[in-house]
PDB file of C-alpha atoms and ligand atoms in Angstrom:
ATOM      1  CA  UNK A1481      97.669 105.867  97.424  1.00  0.00           C
ATOM      2  CA  UNK A1482      95.749 109.122  98.713  1.00  0.00           C
ATOM      3  CA  UNK A1483      91.721 110.330  97.516  1.00  0.00           C
ATOM      4  CA  UNK A1484      90.452 114.344  97.144  1.00  0.00           C
ATOM      5  CA  UNK A1485      87.360 113.682  98.595  1.00  0.00           C
ATOM      6  CA  UNK A1486      86.606 117.985  97.392  1.00  0.00           C
ATOM      7  CA  UNK A1487      87.901 119.123  94.233  1.00  0.00           C
ATOM      8  CA  UNK A1488      87.001 121.556  91.822  1.00  0.00           C
ATOM      9  CA  UNK A1489      89.225 120.126  88.939  1.00  0.00           C
ATOM     10  CA  UNK A1490      86.646 121.198  86.367  1.00  0.00           C
ATOM     11  CA  UNK A1491      87.344 125.191  87.202  1.00  0.00           C
ATOM     12  CA  UNK A1492      88.683 127.222  84.746  1.00  0.00           C
ATOM     13  CA  UNK A1493      91.960 128.023  86.424  1.00  0.00           C
ATOM     14  CA  UNK A1494      93.114 124.686  85.277  1.00  0.00           C
ATOM     15  CA  UNK A1495      91.647 124.715  81.796  1.00  0.00           C
ATOM     16  CA  UNK A1496      95.139 125.529  80.574  1.00  0.00           C
ATOM     17  CA  UNK A1497      96.975 122.713  81.957  1.00  0.00           C
ATOM     18  CA  UNK A1498      94.206 120.422  83.533  1.00  0.00           C
ATOM     19  CA  UNK A1499      95.269 116.658  82.117  1.00  0.00           C
ATOM     20  CA  UNK A1500      99.004 117.963  84.184  1.00  0.00           C
ATOM     21  CA  UNK A1501      97.655 119.200  87.295  1.00  0.00           C
ATOM     22  CA  UNK A1502      96.150 115.160  87.578  1.00  0.00           C
ATOM     23  CA  UNK A1503      99.356 113.970  86.714  1.00  0.00           C
ATOM     24  CA  UNK A1504     101.072 115.897  88.668  1.00  0.00           C
ATOM     25  CA  UNK A1505      98.893 114.536  91.800  1.00  0.00           C
ATOM     26  CA  UNK A1506      98.742 111.406  90.645  1.00  0.00           C
ATOM     27  CA  UNK A1507     102.878 110.681  90.641  1.00  0.00           C
ATOM     28  CA  UNK A1508     102.548 112.015  94.032  1.00  0.00           C
ATOM     29  CA  UNK A1509     100.093 108.998  94.890  1.00  0.00           C
ATOM     30  CA  UNK A1510      97.239 110.784  94.959  1.00  0.00           C
ATOM     31  CA  UNK A1511      94.920 108.091  92.927  1.00  0.00           C
ATOM     32  CA  UNK A1512      90.872 109.601  93.398  1.00  0.00           C
ATOM     33  CA  UNK A1513      89.582 112.554  93.463  1.00  0.00           C
ATOM     34  CA  UNK A1514      85.905 113.475  93.734  1.00  0.00           C
ATOM     35  CA  UNK A1515      84.498 117.251  91.695  1.00  0.00           C
ATOM     36  CA  UNK A1516      82.034 118.670  93.311  1.00  0.00           C
ATOM     37  CA  UNK A1517      78.777 119.175  90.825  1.00  0.00           C
ATOM     38  CA  UNK A1518      77.565 123.268  91.173  1.00  0.00           C
ATOM     39  CA  UNK A1519      75.579 124.326  88.400  1.00  0.00           C
ATOM     40  CA  UNK A1520      73.029 122.576  85.832  1.00  0.00           C
ATOM     41  CA  UNK A1521      75.623 124.011  82.941  1.00  0.00           C
ATOM     42  CA  UNK A1522      78.861 122.405  84.464  1.00  0.00           C
ATOM     43  CA  UNK A1523      77.147 118.530  85.002  1.00  0.00           C
ATOM     44  CA  UNK A1524      77.055 117.917  81.889  1.00  0.00           C
ATOM     45  CA  UNK A1525      80.877 119.710  81.021  1.00  0.00           C
ATOM     46  CA  UNK A1526      82.489 118.078  84.003  1.00  0.00           C
ATOM     47  CA  UNK A1527      80.972 114.174  82.762  1.00  0.00           C
ATOM     48  CA  UNK A1528      82.592 115.149  79.517  1.00  0.00           C
ATOM     49  CA  UNK A1529      85.900 116.847  80.550  1.00  0.00           C
ATOM     50  CA  UNK A1530      86.917 114.232  83.007  1.00  0.00           C
ATOM     51  CA  UNK A1531      85.722 110.862  81.349  1.00  0.00           C
ATOM     52  CA  UNK A1532      88.977 110.765  79.992  1.00  0.00           C
ATOM     53  CA  UNK A1533      91.088 111.159  82.749  1.00  0.00           C
ATOM     54  CA  UNK A1534      91.763 108.086  85.305  1.00  0.00           C
ATOM     55  CA  UNK A1535      90.332 107.782  89.101  1.00  0.00           C
ATOM     56  CA  UNK A1536      87.964 111.247  89.153  1.00  0.00           C
ATOM     57  CA  UNK A1537      84.224 110.454  90.118  1.00  0.00           C
ATOM     58  CA  UNK A1538      81.854 113.870  90.351  1.00  0.00           C
ATOM     59  CA  UNK A1539      78.508 114.608  91.686  1.00  0.00           C
ATOM     60  CA  UNK A1540      75.615 116.612  91.007  1.00  0.00           C
ATOM     61  CA  UNK A1541      74.433 119.522  92.746  1.00  0.00           C
ATOM     62  CA  UNK A1542      73.664 123.587  93.000  1.00  0.00           C
ATOM     63  CA  UNK A1543      75.958 124.671  95.075  1.00  0.00           C
ATOM     64  CA  UNK A1544      74.696 127.838  97.525  1.00  0.00           C
ATOM     65  CA  UNK A1545      76.707 130.149  95.170  1.00  0.00           C
ATOM     66  CA  UNK A1546      74.836 129.187  91.844  1.00  0.00           C
ATOM     67  CA  UNK A1547      71.603 130.390  93.829  1.00  0.00           C
ATOM     68  CA  UNK A1548      72.937 133.986  93.889  1.00  0.00           C
ATOM     69  CA  UNK A1549      73.576 133.661  90.259  1.00  0.00           C
ATOM     70  CA  UNK A1550      69.739 131.846  89.599  1.00  0.00           C
ATOM     71  CA  UNK A1551      66.344 132.367  89.807  1.00  0.00           C
ATOM     72  CA  UNK A1552      64.348 130.543  91.380  1.00  0.00           C
ATOM     73  CA  UNK A1553      62.603 129.001  87.919  1.00  0.00           C
ATOM     74  CA  UNK A1554      66.003 127.652  87.166  1.00  0.00           C
ATOM     75  CA  UNK A1555      66.568 125.912  90.508  1.00  0.00           C
ATOM     76  CA  UNK A1556      63.352 124.392  90.158  1.00  0.00           C
ATOM     77  CA  UNK A1557      64.123 122.934  86.906  1.00  0.00           C
ATOM     78  CA  UNK A1558      67.417 122.045  87.934  1.00  0.00           C
ATOM     79  CA  UNK A1559      66.658 119.916  90.768  1.00  0.00           C
ATOM     80  CA  UNK A1560      63.334 118.464  88.896  1.00  0.00           C
ATOM     81  CA  UNK A1561      65.937 117.119  86.277  1.00  0.00           C
ATOM     82  CA  UNK A1562      68.776 115.992  89.058  1.00  0.00           C
ATOM     83  CA  UNK A1563      67.877 112.282  89.597  1.00  0.00           C
ATOM     84  CA  UNK A1564      67.929 111.710  85.390  1.00  0.00           C
ATOM     85  CA  UNK A1565      71.227 113.583  85.158  1.00  0.00           C
ATOM     86  CA  UNK A1566      72.870 111.758  88.364  1.00  0.00           C
ATOM     87  CA  UNK A1567      71.749 108.835  86.529  1.00  0.00           C
ATOM     88  CA  UNK A1568      72.720 109.505  82.658  1.00  0.00           C
ATOM     89  CA  UNK A1569      76.510 111.527  83.886  1.00  0.00           C
ATOM     90  CA  UNK A1570      77.069 108.292  86.076  1.00  0.00           C
ATOM     91  CA  UNK A1571      77.484 110.370  89.046  1.00  0.00           C
ATOM     92  CA  UNK A1572      78.489 109.062  92.513  1.00  0.00           C
ATOM     93  CA  UNK A1573      77.064 111.593  94.933  1.00  0.00           C
ATOM     94  CA  UNK A1574      74.619 114.905  95.197  1.00  0.00           C
ATOM     95  CA  UNK A1575      76.231 117.936  95.659  1.00  0.00           C
ATOM     96  CA  UNK A1576      77.937 119.913  96.407  1.00  0.00           C
ATOM     97  CA  UNK A1577      75.170 121.718  98.246  1.00  0.00           C
ATOM     98  CA  UNK A1578      74.324 123.494 101.653  1.00  0.00           C
ATOM     99  CA  UNK A1579      73.719 125.890 103.538  1.00  0.00           C
ATOM    100  CA  UNK A1580      76.248 129.482 103.620  1.00  0.00           C
ATOM    101  CA  UNK A1581      75.094 132.339 106.467  1.00  0.00           C
ATOM    102  CA  UNK A1582      77.766 134.732 104.633  1.00  0.00           C
ATOM    103  CA  UNK A1583      76.371 134.434 101.655  1.00  0.00           C
ATOM    104  CA  UNK A1584      73.158 135.233 103.395  1.00  0.00           C
ATOM    105  CA  UNK A1585      74.705 138.379 104.762  1.00  0.00           C
ATOM    106  CA  UNK A1586      76.166 139.684 101.823  1.00  0.00           C
ATOM    107  CA  UNK A1587      73.126 139.755  99.959  1.00  0.00           C
ATOM    108  CA  UNK A1588      72.444 136.470  98.695  1.00  0.00           C
ATOM    109  CA  UNK A1589      69.887 133.774  99.017  1.00  0.00           C
ATOM    110  CA  UNK A1590      68.422 134.104 102.705  1.00  0.00           C
ATOM    111  CA  UNK A1591      69.144 131.037 104.895  1.00  0.00           C
ATOM    112  CA  UNK A1592      65.558 129.710 104.861  1.00  0.00           C
ATOM    113  CA  UNK A1593      65.430 129.853 101.028  1.00  0.00           C
ATOM    114  CA  UNK A1594      68.787 127.520 101.103  1.00  0.00           C
ATOM    115  CA  UNK A1595      67.071 125.397 103.563  1.00  0.00           C
ATOM    116  CA  UNK A1596      64.448 124.901 100.951  1.00  0.00           C
ATOM    117  CA  UNK A1597      66.803 123.737  98.135  1.00  0.00           C
ATOM    118  CA  UNK A1598      68.868 121.373 100.696  1.00  0.00           C
ATOM    119  CA  UNK A1599      65.861 119.774 101.643  1.00  0.00           C
ATOM    120  CA  UNK A1600      65.031 118.980  97.942  1.00  0.00           C
ATOM    121  CA  UNK A1601      68.916 117.623  97.403  1.00  0.00           C
ATOM    122  CA  UNK A1602      68.670 115.918 100.489  1.00  0.00           C
ATOM    123  CA  UNK A1603      64.980 114.054  98.955  1.00  0.00           C
ATOM    124  CA  UNK A1604      67.069 113.505  95.837  1.00  0.00           C
ATOM    125  CA  UNK A1605      69.723 111.807  97.953  1.00  0.00           C
ATOM    126  CA  UNK A1606      67.544 109.487  99.505  1.00  0.00           C
ATOM    127  CA  UNK A1607      65.261 108.461  96.723  1.00  0.00           C
ATOM    128  CA  UNK A1608      68.498 107.603  94.648  1.00  0.00           C
ATOM    129  CA  UNK A1609      70.748 105.867  97.821  1.00  0.00           C
ATOM    130  CA  UNK A1610      73.343 108.159  97.165  1.00  0.00           C
ATOM    131  CA  UNK A1611      75.832 109.829  99.568  1.00  0.00           C
ATOM    132  CA  UNK A1612      74.940 114.003  99.935  1.00  0.00           C
ATOM    133  CA  UNK A1613      78.279 116.312  99.688  1.00  0.00           C
ATOM    134  CA  UNK A1614      77.331 119.546 101.679  1.00  0.00           C
ATOM    135  CA  UNK A1615      79.413 123.103 102.413  1.00  0.00           C
ATOM    136  CA  UNK A1616      77.962 124.849 105.639  1.00  0.00           C
ATOM    137  CA  UNK A1617      79.307 127.938 106.568  1.00  0.00           C
ATOM    138  CA  UNK A1618      78.139 129.539 109.645  1.00  0.00           C
ATOM    139  CA  UNK A1619      75.260 127.325 109.714  1.00  0.00           C
ATOM    140  CA  UNK A1620      75.542 124.275 111.926  1.00  0.00           C
ATOM    141  CA  UNK A1621      72.862 124.655 114.288  1.00  0.00           C
ATOM    142  CA  UNK A1622      70.563 125.448 111.211  1.00  0.00           C
ATOM    143  CA  UNK A1623      72.277 122.561 109.787  1.00  0.00           C
ATOM    144  CA  UNK A1624      71.943 120.098 112.936  1.00  0.00           C
ATOM    145  CA  UNK A1625      68.386 121.122 113.161  1.00  0.00           C
ATOM    146  CA  UNK A1626      67.529 120.075 110.045  1.00  0.00           C
ATOM    147  CA  UNK A1627      69.169 116.405 109.868  1.00  0.00           C
ATOM    148  CA  UNK A1628      68.355 115.859 113.683  1.00  0.00           C
ATOM    149  CA  UNK A1629      64.501 116.235 112.398  1.00  0.00           C
ATOM    150  CA  UNK A1630      64.815 114.231 108.654  1.00  0.00           C
ATOM    151  CA  UNK A1631      66.947 111.575 110.371  1.00  0.00           C
ATOM    152  CA  UNK A1632      70.174 109.295 108.610  1.00  0.00           C
ATOM    153  CA  UNK A1633      70.339 108.943 104.837  1.00  0.00           C
ATOM    154  CA  UNK A1634      70.781 105.780 103.953  1.00  0.00           C
ATOM    155  CA  UNK A1635      74.399 105.987 102.014  1.00  0.00           C
ATOM    156  CA  UNK A1636      75.313 109.091 104.362  1.00  0.00           C
ATOM    157  CA  UNK A1637      77.070 112.197 103.340  1.00  0.00           C
ATOM    158  CA  UNK A1638      80.056 114.096 103.699  1.00  0.00           C
ATOM    159  CA  UNK A1639      80.680 117.681 105.705  1.00  0.00           C
ATOM    160  CA  UNK A1640      83.274 119.394 102.947  1.00  0.00           C
ATOM    161  CA  UNK A1641      85.857 121.449 104.287  1.00  0.00           C
ATOM    162  CA  UNK A1642      84.162 121.027 108.002  1.00  0.00           C
ATOM    163  CA  UNK A1643      84.158 123.831 110.056  1.00  0.00           C
ATOM    164  CA  UNK A1644      81.561 123.146 112.632  1.00  0.00           C
ATOM    165  CA  UNK A1645      83.328 122.652 116.778  1.00  0.00           C
ATOM    166  CA  UNK A1646      84.526 119.506 117.699  1.00  0.00           C
ATOM    167  CA  UNK A1647      81.390 119.435 120.272  1.00  0.00           C
ATOM    168  CA  UNK A1648      79.070 119.182 117.121  1.00  0.00           C
ATOM    169  CA  UNK A1649      81.174 115.908 115.667  1.00  0.00           C
ATOM    170  CA  UNK A1650      79.598 113.365 117.246  1.00  0.00           C
ATOM    171  CA  UNK A1651      76.095 114.594 116.490  1.00  0.00           C
ATOM    172  CA  UNK A1652      76.767 115.030 112.937  1.00  0.00           C
ATOM    173  CA  UNK A1653      78.544 111.453 113.070  1.00  0.00           C
ATOM    174  CA  UNK A1654      75.773 109.575 114.502  1.00  0.00           C
ATOM    175  CA  UNK A1655      73.718 111.207 111.668  1.00  0.00           C
ATOM    176  CA  UNK A1656      75.926 109.349 109.447  1.00  0.00           C
ATOM    177  CA  UNK A1657      78.001 112.023 108.138  1.00  0.00           C
ATOM    178  CA  UNK A1658      82.234 111.915 106.979  1.00  0.00           C
ATOM    179  CA  UNK A1659      83.873 114.844 107.657  1.00  0.00           C
ATOM    180  CA  UNK A1660      86.539 116.542 105.173  1.00  0.00           C
ATOM    181  CA  UNK A1661      89.466 118.395 105.987  1.00  0.00           C
ATOM    182  CA  UNK A1662      91.478 120.693 103.759  1.00  0.00           C
ATOM    183  CA  UNK A1663      94.602 123.154 104.073  1.00  0.00           C
ATOM    184  CA  UNK A1664      92.795 124.830 107.217  1.00  0.00           C
ATOM    185  CA  UNK A1665      94.442 123.007 109.218  1.00  0.00           C
ATOM    186  CA  UNK A1666      97.935 123.202 108.174  1.00  0.00           C
ATOM    187  CA  UNK A1667      97.956 126.537 110.139  1.00  0.00           C
ATOM    188  CA  UNK A1668      98.953 125.856 113.762  1.00  0.00           C
ATOM    189  CA  UNK A1669      96.181 128.634 114.333  1.00  0.00           C
ATOM    190  CA  UNK A1670      93.098 126.558 113.256  1.00  0.00           C
ATOM    191  CA  UNK A1671      92.550 125.447 117.084  1.00  0.00           C
ATOM    192  CA  UNK A1672      88.819 124.913 116.122  1.00  0.00           C
ATOM    193  CA  UNK A1673      89.600 122.455 112.761  1.00  0.00           C
ATOM    194  CA  UNK A1674      92.464 120.811 114.739  1.00  0.00           C
ATOM    195  CA  UNK A1675      90.303 119.904 117.407  1.00  0.00           C
ATOM    196  CA  UNK A1676      88.011 118.710 115.325  1.00  0.00           C
ATOM    197  CA  UNK A1677      90.835 116.442 113.280  1.00  0.00           C
ATOM    198  CA  UNK A1678      91.463 114.582 116.597  1.00  0.00           C
ATOM    199  CA  UNK A1679      87.628 114.227 117.551  1.00  0.00           C
ATOM    200  CA  UNK A1680      86.472 112.071 114.059  1.00  0.00           C
ATOM    201  CA  UNK A1681      86.421 108.709 114.445  1.00  0.00           C
ATOM    202  CA  UNK A1682      88.680 107.022 111.464  1.00  0.00           C
ATOM    203  CA  UNK A1683      85.702 105.742 109.726  1.00  0.00           C
ATOM    204  CA  UNK A1684      84.114 109.020 109.170  1.00  0.00           C
ATOM    205  CA  UNK A1685      87.449 111.017 108.679  1.00  0.00           C
ATOM    206  CA  UNK A1686      88.323 112.181 104.357  1.00  0.00           C
ATOM    207  CA  UNK A1687      91.084 114.427 103.311  1.00  0.00           C
ATOM    208  CA  UNK A1688      90.433 116.992 100.903  1.00  0.00           C
ATOM    209  CA  UNK A1689      91.904 120.150  99.204  1.00  0.00           C
ATOM    210  CA  UNK A1690      88.984 122.226  97.792  1.00  0.00           C
ATOM    211  CA  UNK A1691      91.668 123.184  94.735  1.00  0.00           C
ATOM    212  CA  UNK A1692      91.656 125.573  93.446  1.00  0.00           C
ATOM    213  CA  UNK A1693      90.269 127.105  96.478  1.00  0.00           C
ATOM    214  CA  UNK A1694      92.274 127.363  99.671  1.00  0.00           C
ATOM    215  CA  UNK A1695      95.720 127.490  99.128  1.00  0.00           C
ATOM    216  CA  UNK A1696      98.190 126.378 101.613  1.00  0.00           C
ATOM    217  CA  UNK A1697      99.458 129.485 103.283  1.00  0.00           C
ATOM    218  CA  UNK A1698      96.537 131.746 101.855  1.00  0.00           C
ATOM    219  CA  UNK A1699      95.083 133.022  98.921  1.00  0.00           C
ATOM    220  CA  UNK A1700      95.399 136.174  96.607  1.00  0.00           C
ATOM    221  CA  UNK A1701      96.275 137.084  93.371  1.00  0.00           C
ATOM    222  CA  UNK A1702      97.412 134.449  91.138  1.00  0.00           C
ATOM    223  CA  UNK A1703      97.254 131.575  93.802  1.00  0.00           C
ATOM    224  CA  UNK A1704      96.067 128.187  93.118  1.00  0.00           C
ATOM    225  CA  UNK A1705      95.594 125.239  95.058  1.00  0.00           C
ATOM    226  CA  UNK A1706      95.987 122.064  93.374  1.00  0.00           C
ATOM    227  CA  UNK A1707      95.285 118.223  94.011  1.00  0.00           C
ATOM    228  CA  UNK A1708      99.316 117.809  94.512  1.00  0.00           C
ATOM    229  CA  UNK A1709      98.591 119.691  97.840  1.00  0.00           C
ATOM    230  CA  UNK A1710      96.913 116.998  99.750  1.00  0.00           C
ATOM    231  CA  UNK A1711     100.112 115.406 100.838  1.00  0.00           C
ATOM    232  CA  UNK A1712     100.839 119.159 103.054  1.00  0.00           C
ATOM    233  CA  UNK A1713      97.429 118.511 104.763  1.00  0.00           C
ATOM    234  CA  UNK A1714      98.055 114.804 105.048  1.00  0.00           C
ATOM    235  CA  UNK A1715     100.611 115.287 107.069  1.00  0.00           C
ATOM    236  CA  UNK A1716      99.476 117.242 109.480  1.00  0.00           C
ATOM    237  CA  UNK A1717      96.568 115.445 109.963  1.00  0.00           C
ATOM    238  CA  UNK A1718      98.527 112.489 110.618  1.00  0.00           C
ATOM    239  CA  UNK A1719     100.849 114.148 113.329  1.00  0.00           C
ATOM    240  CA  UNK A1720      97.482 115.811 114.700  1.00  0.00           C
ATOM    241  CA  UNK A1721      96.181 112.096 115.080  1.00  0.00           C
ATOM    242  CA  UNK A1722      99.533 110.462 115.970  1.00  0.00           C
ATOM    243  CA  UNK A1723      99.288 107.813 113.640  1.00  0.00           C
ATOM    244  CA  UNK A1724     101.625 107.349 110.570  1.00  0.00           C
ATOM    245  CA  UNK A1725     100.987 108.148 107.304  1.00  0.00           C
ATOM    246  CA  UNK A1726     100.489 105.284 105.240  1.00  0.00           C
ATOM    247  CA  UNK A1727      98.248 104.651 107.815  1.00  0.00           C
ATOM    248  CA  UNK A1728      96.304 107.325 107.237  1.00  0.00           C
ATOM    249  CA  UNK A1729      96.157 106.879 103.282  1.00  0.00           C
ATOM    250  CA  UNK A1730      94.980 103.586 103.755  1.00  0.00           C
ATOM    251  CA  UNK A1731      91.899 104.545 106.028  1.00  0.00           C
ATOM    252  CA  UNK A1732      90.301 107.934 104.543  1.00  0.00           C
ATOM    253  CA  UNK A1733      90.844 106.468 100.632  1.00  0.00           C
ATOM    254  CA  UNK A1734      88.948 103.378 101.670  1.00  0.00           C
ATOM    255  CA  UNK A1735      86.622 105.866 103.467  1.00  0.00           C
ATOM    256  CA  UNK A1736      86.116 107.943 100.202  1.00  0.00           C
ATOM    257  CA  UNK A1737      85.805 104.439  97.965  1.00  0.00           C
ATOM    258  CA  UNK A1738      82.873 103.400 100.327  1.00  0.00           C
ATOM    259  CA  UNK A1739      81.137 106.755 100.310  1.00  0.00           C
ATOM    260  CA  UNK A1740      81.389 107.511  96.442  1.00  0.00           C
ATOM    261  CA  UNK A1741      81.343 103.905  95.634  1.00  0.00           C
ATOM    262  CA  UNK A1742      83.905 104.129  93.457  1.00  0.00           C
ATOM    263  CA  UNK A1743      85.354 101.043  92.108  1.00  0.00           C
ATOM    264  CA  UNK A1744      89.329 101.585  91.885  1.00  0.00           C
ATOM    265  CA  UNK A1745      91.802  98.895  92.353  1.00  0.00           C
ATOM    266  CA  UNK A1746      93.168  98.536  95.735  1.00  0.00           C
ATOM    267  CA  UNK A1747      96.411 100.325  96.421  1.00  0.00           C
TER     268      UNK A1747
HETATM  269 ZN1  LIG B 391      83.630 123.160  97.135  1.00  0.00          ZN
END
């Protein structure tokens, strides 16, 4: 059985067939998934939308993209209510939050503004004893500087869709971070991501689709990724690490359940 450690199953592109999409994934052996929180309006909707579907857990956090669409007064209000929402909604992680230099470059919130919001998430994760799920694009130097100054979190964290170099893997690992890999590794041009896949310790390795984003073979109009595609990611990761598929399934699923603390029955 497989666990999709990052999948936006609540997004509108699944509104017409969410249950069928999840059913298709389950029939292929994907029996668990983490659905990130991205904005306060979405937190409650996710918990409601997904409560009827088995094997799913969710987070509460402010995605860097949300900061672009909102105002500092709204972020502060959302961050104040985050611990209470985490408990009320039965969330299993703080996030998705993070640093996105590309967003800052195209006129979104400045990276140091994003750092301030991320620090608030890190404080909350520490307070709650929850794992944190982070998105880091073009900002690994700043991220490591911040995390190394603050020290490891009690419940660790996850670097979703890890985009840093293999050389940075041990530095993040020492800080208690695990690494999620998705469809990008399927392309043999993804040298950097593939090097990182080989470098990560088995107990810190996770698989993800990031559905509906990052469809294998590239995006484009009408192309939607879905959690059933996790198996293609898995085949690539198993061959890069030279291990059998069932061993990869067992270890990555156990890693996800340990991090998210989800009490799903063992496969
Ligand atoms: Zn995401």
